[in-house]
XYZ file of C-alpha atoms in Angstrom:
648
model
C -48.975 2.278 15.725
C -45.605 3.727 15.926
C -45.572 7.479 15.684
C -43.576 9.555 12.783
C -40.486 11.141 14.468
C -38.840 13.964 13.803
C -34.812 13.310 13.075
C -33.122 12.049 15.963
C -30.393 13.695 17.511
C -28.868 11.057 19.925
C -26.552 11.866 22.053
C -25.213 9.412 25.272
C -24.957 11.021 28.734
C -21.760 9.899 29.759
C -19.116 10.352 26.962
C -16.363 8.881 29.249
C -17.781 5.389 28.653
C -19.473 5.967 25.556
C -18.053 4.768 22.248
C -20.758 5.887 20.027
C -20.961 9.222 21.553
C -23.600 10.434 18.764
C -26.219 8.557 16.850
C -27.926 11.376 14.609
C -30.834 9.589 12.500
C -33.301 11.155 9.755
C -37.003 9.836 10.671
C -37.921 6.371 9.163
C -39.397 6.049 5.804
C -41.040 3.083 4.591
C -39.322 0.311 2.949
C -39.592 -1.521 -0.202
C -43.029 0.720 -0.789
C -44.538 -0.677 2.346
C -44.485 -4.483 1.306
C -45.105 -7.080 4.058
C -43.268 -10.107 4.801
C -44.627 -13.177 6.051
C -44.965 -12.931 9.830
C -42.551 -10.467 10.355
C -44.637 -7.576 8.030
C -43.588 -4.463 6.932
C -39.703 -2.864 7.101
C -38.695 0.754 7.532
C -35.310 2.001 6.560
C -33.027 4.527 8.694
C -30.155 6.669 7.468
C -28.065 8.595 10.065
C -24.579 9.033 10.924
C -22.704 7.800 14.210
C -20.154 9.760 15.957
C -17.367 7.693 17.686
C -15.407 8.477 20.657
C -12.100 6.362 21.267
C -9.656 6.338 24.071
C -6.581 6.318 22.292
C -4.978 4.959 25.703
C -7.229 2.321 26.106
C -5.960 -1.478 25.407
C -9.129 -2.427 22.982
C -7.967 0.338 20.827
C -3.988 0.876 20.852
C -3.670 -1.449 18.278
C -5.310 0.848 15.780
C -2.601 2.401 13.351
C -1.431 6.019 14.422
C -4.573 6.572 16.966
C -2.049 7.856 19.241
C -0.975 10.771 16.932
C -4.783 11.982 15.750
C -6.392 14.878 16.586
C -8.233 14.896 20.012
C -11.176 16.652 21.398
C -11.530 18.302 24.523
C -11.808 15.448 26.669
C -9.007 13.637 25.057
C -10.703 11.337 22.973
C -10.272 10.408 19.333
C -13.480 11.260 17.321
C -14.658 9.902 13.667
C -17.889 9.841 12.090
C -19.050 7.028 10.273
C -22.384 6.422 7.711
C -25.056 4.263 8.630
C -27.716 2.569 7.403
C -30.293 0.454 9.427
C -33.661 -1.636 7.990
C -35.729 -2.968 10.729
C -38.932 -4.241 11.064
C -41.822 -1.598 11.780
C -43.377 -4.102 14.884
C -40.659 -4.103 17.191
C -40.240 -7.693 18.522
C -41.493 -9.005 15.354
C -38.027 -9.819 13.844
C -36.131 -12.923 14.823
C -33.922 -10.856 17.241
C -30.657 -11.143 14.999
C -28.884 -8.022 14.176
C -26.832 -8.786 10.399
C -24.328 -6.222 9.902
C -22.873 -6.346 6.854
C -19.466 -4.791 5.827
C -19.952 -2.688 2.965
C -17.986 -3.476 -0.403
C -16.449 0.109 -1.401
C -19.275 1.516 -0.071
C -22.047 -0.847 -1.486
C -24.357 -3.433 -0.204
C -24.263 -6.774 -1.606
C -26.161 -9.307 0.354
C -29.070 -8.456 -1.396
C -27.483 -10.013 -4.439
C -26.430 -12.859 -2.112
C -29.470 -14.105 -0.209
C -32.325 -12.225 -2.309
C -31.362 -12.524 -5.894
C -31.726 -8.935 -6.129
C -29.870 -8.156 -9.465
C -28.029 -4.679 -8.458
C -25.699 -3.172 -5.485
C -27.549 -1.133 -2.810
C -30.984 -2.215 -4.071
C -31.331 -4.023 -0.273
C -29.917 -1.018 1.678
C -31.977 1.715 -0.180
C -35.496 -0.134 0.626
C -36.172 -0.280 -3.406
C -35.779 -3.775 -4.210
C -36.592 -6.808 -1.683
C -35.874 -9.464 -4.413
C -37.304 -12.662 -3.275
C -37.690 -11.284 0.324
C -35.660 -13.980 1.953
C -33.788 -11.771 4.827
C -36.793 -10.005 6.149
C -39.227 -13.196 5.759
C -36.435 -14.710 8.077
C -36.761 -11.686 10.248
C -33.130 -10.148 10.244
C -32.804 -6.564 11.490
C -30.111 -5.034 8.843
C -27.221 -2.539 9.207
C -24.802 -1.495 7.104
C -21.936 0.786 8.663
C -19.593 2.560 6.570
C -15.779 1.919 7.480
C -13.529 3.140 4.293
C -12.115 6.552 4.292
C -10.852 6.644 1.157
C -13.984 6.320 -1.004
C -16.449 9.139 -1.829
C -19.354 9.856 0.309
C -22.560 8.644 -0.946
C -25.576 10.038 -2.361
C -28.726 10.834 -0.506
C -30.265 7.452 -1.373
C -27.513 5.972 0.836
C -25.315 4.294 -1.556
C -21.425 4.957 -1.067
C -21.336 4.663 2.530
C -17.779 5.501 4.381
C -16.056 6.687 7.492
C -14.561 10.111 8.382
C -11.615 9.158 9.833
C -8.953 11.683 11.432
C -6.133 12.778 9.626
C -2.560 12.355 11.333
C -1.376 16.152 10.885
C 2.477 16.919 10.005
C 2.990 13.032 8.508
C 4.473 11.820 5.415
C 5.647 9.125 3.885
C 6.547 6.665 1.196
C 3.464 5.241 -0.721
C 2.950 2.766 -3.671
C 0.360 2.817 -6.131
C -0.384 -0.192 -8.283
C -2.612 0.678 -11.750
C -4.001 -1.910 -14.067
C -5.956 -0.524 -16.640
C -6.797 -3.361 -18.773
C -7.938 -1.466 -21.697
C -5.300 0.704 -24.227
C -6.113 4.197 -23.535
C -3.171 6.449 -23.662
C -2.473 8.586 -22.099
C -4.233 7.137 -18.971
C -5.407 8.992 -15.944
C -4.329 7.345 -12.006
C -5.729 8.461 -9.371
C -3.738 8.404 -5.929
C -5.152 6.858 -2.409
C -3.037 9.909 -0.773
C -2.317 13.623 -1.910
C 1.208 14.339 -3.004
C 3.395 16.041 -0.341
C 5.760 16.580 -2.820
C 6.020 16.281 -6.674
C 9.418 15.361 -6.332
C 11.212 12.369 -6.556
C 8.218 10.007 -7.710
C 8.840 7.306 -10.015
C 7.102 5.396 -12.720
C 7.867 1.451 -14.078
C 6.161 -0.934 -15.376
C 5.753 -4.495 -15.941
C 4.225 -6.970 -18.396
C 3.578 -9.803 -15.530
C 3.741 -9.461 -11.982
C 6.803 -11.464 -11.205
C 8.964 -9.462 -14.021
C 11.537 -6.997 -13.581
C 10.244 -3.272 -13.333
C 11.621 -1.199 -15.910
C 11.499 2.417 -17.258
C 11.272 2.884 -20.866
C 12.240 5.827 -22.724
C 8.744 6.447 -23.746
C 7.148 5.751 -20.735
C 6.055 9.211 -18.871
C 4.071 10.886 -16.112
C 2.762 13.980 -14.724
C 1.059 15.641 -11.940
C -2.306 16.788 -13.000
C -2.886 17.486 -9.647
C -1.746 16.602 -6.101
C -4.144 13.287 -6.421
C -4.270 12.711 -10.203
C -1.392 11.656 -12.305
C -1.340 11.245 -16.502
C 0.604 8.152 -17.365
C 2.097 8.292 -21.094
C 1.867 4.607 -21.729
C 5.141 3.293 -23.805
C 4.926 0.637 -26.953
C 5.558 -3.086 -26.219
C 3.245 -3.571 -23.354
C -0.153 -4.436 -23.601
C -3.844 -3.747 -21.921
C -2.680 -5.626 -19.079
C 0.684 -3.826 -18.183
C 1.067 -3.170 -14.277
C 2.508 0.325 -13.871
C 4.006 1.201 -10.271
C 4.149 4.857 -9.133
C 6.137 5.494 -5.621
C 6.089 8.731 -4.680
C 5.982 10.663 -1.187
C 2.390 11.454 0.187
C 0.866 13.432 3.213
C -2.347 13.436 5.000
C -2.890 9.691 5.781
C -6.430 8.893 7.761
C -6.719 6.643 10.807
C -8.155 4.077 8.402
C -7.715 1.031 10.957
C -10.550 2.962 13.179
C -12.480 1.051 10.639
C -12.654 -1.788 13.006
C -13.945 0.108 16.130
C -16.583 1.278 14.165
C -17.998 -1.988 12.966
C -17.430 -3.269 17.154
C -18.724 0.114 18.635
C -21.931 0.845 16.531
C -23.091 -2.939 16.661
C -22.637 -3.096 20.422
C -24.632 -0.136 20.637
C -27.526 -1.278 18.721
C -27.220 -4.872 20.365
C -27.036 -3.337 23.962
C -28.206 -0.020 24.863
C -31.553 0.066 26.421
C -31.845 3.678 26.535
C -34.178 6.263 23.921
C -31.172 6.727 22.230
C -31.188 3.544 20.545
C -33.392 2.904 17.976
C -33.724 -0.804 18.003
C -35.025 -0.400 21.923
C -38.046 -0.412 22.637
C -39.768 0.426 26.098
C -36.096 -0.361 27.748
C -35.681 -3.222 25.844
C -33.368 -4.284 22.535
C -35.277 -5.582 20.028
C -32.262 -7.663 19.094
C -30.108 -10.459 21.482
C -27.897 -11.818 18.560
C -25.525 -10.186 15.947
C -23.779 -11.696 12.980
C -21.025 -9.950 10.869
C -21.003 -10.615 7.573
C -19.085 -9.421 4.682
C -18.625 -10.281 0.544
C -15.552 -10.210 -1.408
C -13.255 -7.643 -0.143
C -15.497 -7.163 3.404
C -15.400 -10.777 3.612
C -11.772 -9.904 3.938
C -12.023 -7.336 6.598
C -14.458 -9.660 8.619
C -11.062 -11.792 9.106
C -9.067 -8.918 9.789
C -11.494 -7.920 12.720
C -11.175 -11.105 14.242
C -7.843 -11.406 14.043
C -7.224 -8.028 15.344
C -8.909 -8.491 18.416
C -12.059 -6.188 17.880
C -14.606 -8.599 18.468
C -14.505 -7.346 22.422
C -15.425 -4.157 23.496
C -14.347 -1.481 25.561
C -16.299 -3.174 28.258
C -14.994 -6.811 27.488
C -17.673 -8.084 26.322
C -18.055 -9.846 23.186
C -19.644 -8.548 20.005
C -20.581 -10.748 17.112
C -21.822 -13.847 18.008
C -20.657 -15.318 15.073
C -19.294 -14.056 11.471
C -19.921 -14.902 7.772
C -16.950 -14.297 5.685
C -17.853 -14.793 2.068
C -15.334 -15.406 -0.610
C -12.565 -14.330 1.334
C -10.165 -17.444 0.362
C -7.200 -17.021 2.675
C -6.562 -12.468 2.473
C -7.076 -10.579 4.538
C -7.027 -6.555 4.191
C -4.360 -3.601 3.902
C -6.361 -1.598 6.536
C -4.675 -1.150 9.682
C -1.386 0.686 8.507
C 0.079 4.303 7.754
C -1.140 4.954 4.212
C -3.041 2.026 4.123
C -5.255 0.823 0.561
C -7.896 -1.107 2.211
C -9.177 -1.443 -1.938
C -6.588 -3.339 -2.962
C -7.300 -6.787 -3.938
C -4.245 -9.044 -4.497
C -5.203 -11.130 -7.544
C -3.022 -13.879 -9.418
C -2.009 -11.078 -11.760
C -2.584 -7.418 -9.902
C -2.109 -6.205 -6.491
C -0.079 -9.229 -5.507
C 2.383 -7.318 -3.606
C 0.408 -5.555 -1.244
C 0.526 -6.623 2.455
C -3.741 -7.856 2.505
C -2.736 -12.024 2.025
C -0.086 -12.472 4.389
C 0.635 -15.338 7.383
C -1.497 -15.918 9.278
C -3.869 -17.692 7.024
C -6.491 -20.005 8.766
C -8.421 -19.605 11.950
C -6.093 -21.842 13.995
C -2.369 -21.146 15.185
C -0.231 -22.569 12.613
C 3.505 -21.845 12.104
C 5.027 -19.960 9.174
C 8.092 -21.888 8.126
C 9.504 -18.806 6.363
C 9.669 -16.933 9.573
C 9.201 -19.029 12.372
C 6.394 -16.843 13.552
C 3.175 -18.533 15.164
C -0.380 -16.956 14.804
C -3.939 -17.793 13.926
C -7.044 -15.411 13.272
C -8.635 -16.823 16.330
C -5.465 -16.235 18.608
C -6.673 -12.733 20.048
C -10.035 -13.881 20.584
C -9.328 -17.171 22.159
C -7.475 -14.768 25.054
C -10.494 -12.951 25.909
C -13.257 -15.869 25.167
C -15.073 -13.416 22.479
C -14.559 -16.125 19.584
C -17.641 -16.342 17.392
C -18.940 -18.784 15.447
C -18.057 -19.276 12.222
C -18.967 -20.057 8.493
C -16.593 -19.312 5.395
C -17.913 -19.604 2.352
C -15.809 -19.756 -0.985
C -15.931 -20.124 -4.257
C -14.181 -22.273 -6.417
C -12.243 -18.939 -7.905
C -10.226 -18.470 -4.254
C -8.558 -21.393 -4.786
C -7.084 -20.411 -7.899
C -6.918 -16.410 -6.938
C -7.186 -16.292 -3.394
C -4.540 -19.072 -1.869
C -7.764 -20.886 -0.508
C -6.126 -24.200 0.252
C -4.029 -22.222 2.733
C -7.317 -22.613 4.826
C -7.116 -25.773 5.274
C -3.454 -26.265 5.209
C -0.459 -25.108 6.973
C 2.555 -23.006 4.915
C 4.345 -26.527 3.732
C 0.895 -27.752 2.408
C 0.174 -30.082 5.156
C -3.329 -30.994 6.357
C -4.637 -29.069 9.235
C -8.053 -29.267 10.876
C -10.362 -26.551 11.463
C -11.131 -25.353 15.149
C -14.437 -26.741 16.297
C -16.469 -23.222 15.948
C -15.749 -22.894 12.645
C -17.229 -24.186 9.001
C -15.786 -23.787 5.645
C -17.698 -24.301 2.687
C -16.447 -24.259 -1.089
C -19.003 -23.506 -3.898
C -17.733 -25.901 -6.728
C -17.240 -24.870 -10.192
C -17.999 -21.053 -9.056
C -16.674 -18.072 -10.163
C -15.646 -15.054 -7.409
C -19.465 -13.757 -7.441
C -22.206 -13.873 -9.857
C -25.403 -12.297 -9.438
C -28.603 -14.988 -10.100
C -29.110 -13.498 -13.370
C -26.173 -13.569 -14.743
C -25.167 -15.486 -18.195
C -21.974 -17.358 -19.460
C -20.570 -14.747 -21.562
C -17.042 -13.557 -23.260
C -15.180 -10.641 -21.666
C -12.528 -8.994 -23.438
C -9.425 -9.911 -20.595
C -10.696 -13.372 -20.171
C -10.120 -16.172 -22.791
C -13.137 -18.313 -22.018
C -16.455 -17.265 -21.213
C -17.022 -16.502 -17.523
C -18.949 -18.568 -14.980
C -22.328 -17.292 -14.189
C -23.158 -19.432 -10.868
C -24.419 -17.566 -8.229
C -24.189 -18.629 -4.693
C -27.625 -17.545 -3.484
C -29.129 -21.117 -2.845
C -26.437 -22.227 -0.751
C -25.743 -19.276 0.965
C -29.615 -19.438 2.412
C -29.458 -22.666 3.750
C -26.517 -22.183 5.512
C -27.438 -18.684 6.999
C -30.371 -20.744 8.242
C -28.269 -23.533 9.572
C -25.983 -20.406 11.355
C -29.308 -19.115 12.726
C -30.159 -22.826 14.321
C -26.288 -23.151 15.402
C -26.987 -19.879 17.277
C -30.687 -20.393 18.662
C -30.752 -23.853 19.181
C -27.374 -25.606 19.411
C -27.930 -27.664 16.526
C -24.605 -28.448 14.647
C -24.774 -27.140 11.036
C -23.445 -29.349 8.209
C -20.048 -30.547 8.095
C -17.308 -28.440 6.410
C -17.779 -28.971 2.402
C -14.052 -27.894 1.341
C -11.474 -29.635 -0.357
C -8.914 -31.088 1.704
C -5.597 -33.297 1.414
C -7.261 -35.783 4.294
C -10.178 -36.409 1.734
C -7.631 -36.305 -1.513
C -9.288 -33.373 -2.983
C -6.574 -30.595 -2.665
C -3.778 -31.570 -4.867
C -0.929 -29.544 -6.708
C -2.227 -27.402 -9.921
C 0.137 -29.365 -12.238
C -1.184 -32.210 -14.042
C -5.072 -30.952 -13.348
C -6.894 -30.951 -16.327
C -4.826 -33.316 -18.597
C -6.113 -34.317 -21.765
C -8.863 -31.592 -21.645
C -7.592 -29.616 -24.414
C -10.980 -27.542 -24.494
C -10.142 -25.882 -21.597
C -6.472 -25.084 -22.434
C -5.469 -25.176 -18.696
C -1.589 -24.774 -18.457
C -0.983 -24.915 -14.370
C -1.085 -21.492 -13.821
C -2.056 -20.552 -10.333
C -2.175 -17.364 -8.146
C 1.062 -17.577 -5.660
C 1.254 -16.602 -1.809
C 4.331 -14.948 -1.505
C 6.139 -13.796 1.918
C 6.136 -9.948 0.920
C 8.803 -7.949 2.096
C 7.081 -4.339 2.557
C 9.427 -2.708 4.854
C 11.378 -1.924 1.508
C 9.601 0.245 -1.670
C 9.215 -1.381 -3.891
C 8.422 -4.318 -1.908
C 10.442 -7.882 -2.464
C 9.237 -11.377 -2.358
C 11.581 -13.272 0.035
C 9.797 -17.013 -0.711
C 6.743 -19.041 -1.532
C 4.130 -21.294 0.258
C 2.469 -23.821 -1.044
C -1.117 -23.605 -2.641
C -2.918 -26.671 -3.897
C -6.001 -26.629 -5.756
C -9.495 -29.061 -5.806
C -8.884 -32.320 -7.398
C -11.536 -32.223 -10.983
C -13.107 -35.390 -12.515
C -12.959 -36.287 -15.944
C -15.312 -33.615 -16.986
C -12.885 -30.964 -15.383
C -14.925 -30.342 -12.406
C -13.618 -30.394 -8.798
C -14.946 -32.929 -6.560
C -14.147 -31.655 -3.513
C -16.418 -28.816 -1.569
C -20.364 -27.973 -2.020
C -21.180 -29.319 -5.278
C -24.898 -28.167 -6.066
C -26.990 -29.468 -9.246
C -25.328 -27.374 -11.757
C -22.029 -29.280 -11.425
C -23.409 -32.370 -9.761
C -25.691 -33.030 -12.773
C -23.749 -31.006 -15.267
C -24.123 -29.916 -18.708
C -20.747 -27.704 -18.655
C -17.019 -27.604 -17.269
C -17.495 -25.008 -14.640
C -13.993 -23.828 -13.408
C -12.969 -21.508 -10.849
C -10.069 -20.190 -13.144
C -10.120 -18.476 -16.472
C -6.953 -17.677 -18.292
C -6.247 -13.736 -19.653
C -6.361 -13.422 -23.348
C -3.960 -11.730 -25.816
C -3.683 -8.219 -25.559
C -4.478 -8.423 -21.605
C -1.407 -10.458 -20.033
C -1.724 -13.621 -21.747
C -0.232 -16.128 -19.483
C -1.801 -14.752 -16.070
C -5.416 -15.509 -15.260
C -8.283 -13.335 -14.854
C -9.188 -11.564 -11.475
C -12.508 -12.826 -9.948
C -14.046 -14.972 -12.751
C -13.974 -18.474 -13.871
C -14.886 -20.178 -17.061
C -18.017 -22.120 -18.567
C -17.200 -24.386 -21.605
C -20.200 -26.519 -22.524
C -20.456 -30.244 -23.266
C -20.921 -30.944 -27.258
C -24.605 -31.697 -27.976
C -24.002 -35.199 -29.531
C -21.206 -38.040 -29.367
C -20.653 -37.216 -33.156
C -19.963 -33.469 -32.559
C -17.712 -33.997 -29.512
C -15.413 -36.324 -31.430
C -15.314 -34.163 -34.582
C -14.305 -31.266 -31.765
C -11.805 -33.732 -30.080
C -13.546 -33.345 -26.946
C -13.021 -36.439 -24.731
C -15.839 -34.951 -22.120
C -19.313 -36.911 -22.950
C -21.968 -34.916 -24.836
C -25.543 -33.912 -23.049
C -26.933 -36.892 -25.027
C -24.271 -39.595 -23.994
C -25.387 -38.406 -20.394
C -28.833 -38.013 -20.238
C -31.061 -39.840 -22.966
C -34.065 -38.066 -22.447
C -34.834 -34.618 -20.993
C -36.867 -36.009 -18.354
C -34.271 -38.002 -16.854
C -31.739 -34.456 -16.764
C -34.782 -33.191 -14.788
C -35.065 -36.254 -12.447
C -31.306 -36.433 -11.852
C -31.493 -32.776 -11.088
C -34.152 -32.988 -8.760
C -32.824 -35.856 -7.017
C -29.701 -33.910 -6.237
C -31.486 -30.901 -5.248
C -33.298 -33.167 -2.772
C -30.567 -34.469 -1.279
C -28.928 -31.556 -0.881
C -31.915 -30.351 1.065
C -32.022 -33.383 3.704
C -28.190 -32.482 3.997
C -29.481 -28.820 4.896
C -27.609 -27.693 2.452
C -30.669 -26.354 0.004
C -34.069 -24.958 1.195
C -37.240 -26.619 0.145
C -38.026 -23.287 -1.409
C -34.657 -23.651 -3.564
C -35.287 -27.433 -4.388
C -38.729 -26.199 -6.121
C -36.828 -23.647 -7.924
C -33.895 -25.487 -8.992
C -36.077 -28.247 -10.106
C -38.716 -25.766 -12.223
C -35.567 -24.334 -13.776
C -34.500 -27.793 -14.989
C -38.001 -28.542 -16.243
C -38.270 -24.557 -18.121
C -34.461 -24.933 -19.607
C -34.700 -28.382 -20.877
C -38.355 -28.080 -22.606
C -37.075 -24.783 -24.367
C -34.161 -26.996 -25.451
C -36.570 -29.460 -26.659
C -38.700 -27.327 -28.609
C -35.582 -25.898 -30.717
């Protein structure tokens, strides 16, 4: 039986070679009230802080923006501290041997919602909500590494993991903030990412839509509350969805690019170090021998950046992660490795569009930017060092409308390209950006249609099992399920949804733009071709991974949703799709002028509907796109829902 230990203060003996110079951990505590998960058994939770020690002259670190200007310790190294949480099996070698590292999304854990059907962020990380227990039953050792320096520190339960990055002294520069309030509060308060070096020379503009000219109406005003907070008096004639742009002289930039070194070095240490300093080593043997890097949305974009910038090779030349699972990034990356970076920025069809977070290269293989002549790809650097991982990128349908996802499988002029051999891509047809397993279709004020509630958990679990088999046994995973030009399932947005008047689609799509950020405010210099999934007569997409809910539909599920009146109408809502149910009967749909077949016309009996759902789920299981447990759950849910409807 493992003995309780006092707080660990683990210091490596050779700091010149030590990327993790110190790991301070609190004593382990039981996770999930001591519950046991299959053959893996019980889990325990460790919380602590890792001190990173980086040689700024090392080529592996030199790509980090401003690291050469950062303060150094007596050994000439740059230090940073990251918050770390570990969930490990209590029995050291009872797990599956895979280290699953999640990049927190704005400091939050999300993989519990994705894989374990937990209904809130941080429930898994805090060891309080196991959900369906999937990740523990699979035997993963789970780790979260703080990487954002611009968020508040977490509370005692471990939420809000962050990076304490060094500040570059005596540096000022122009910084730009964009505020989208989506409310009518007036005056409104805006928080600046960096403190103002001076309050002189700051400017504020407003525009109704992202591509409108910036204007300064006479009743638009601002004042500093303090060096990091402004109050904005909003002008007449602009609705809740207006964009406010504040440009000022900032100071104290953090060396935010150390985020990538944190993900690299903590994982490399936990995976490979054999000393007693490693909490994942027992009797001189690491308990893990594989590592997967995972991220959701913002952090999925960071995973793509980590790969692109070459951080999958550690300072000793070793490959860090065997696999990467970026979930719902589209073709975007992040605004992290730059002076006065803003890693929280999220380019959408309406807001944050002009930040350098989704610029070329967009895809994994090397392609040419026809607007600039540049040739690049996300795998270019790891190819040179033989450290490329296996990759499964999963996207929702929203990513095609809001995150330029077509550029993953086309060049910049919209021509077909094949993905590299070590990359698979899967698009969950009809899905919004992200939804929990208990989500329901419901209206929200900024969107014109009820929001889409579909969750990607079932397909995510099957693909994670397939990734494990790919790594462990060399079993090829399911072929990519992604709309493509070659299959005729990726098309221009114009003309889509023709005749489907209940949906109200007007051809809007979030553009992919070449943005010149060498000038402030930035200037759009050109546009890339953006395509969207082809849809069937119901308005449901035909390319990608169609789960039973879209293969045997009772509604149209879209990856887009128009912004409603009063919230910048004409643009699309961010991160949401729409759910528009079919009419119950033929008479009802004809009265409404709805060309989509009614429920009664599609499924003559409740049993016919349930049988169609079950057959689709079973077929997907044969294709390794659903697990047996999810086939049973989906079939049971169809039976229960149909019975409830029949009784009404």
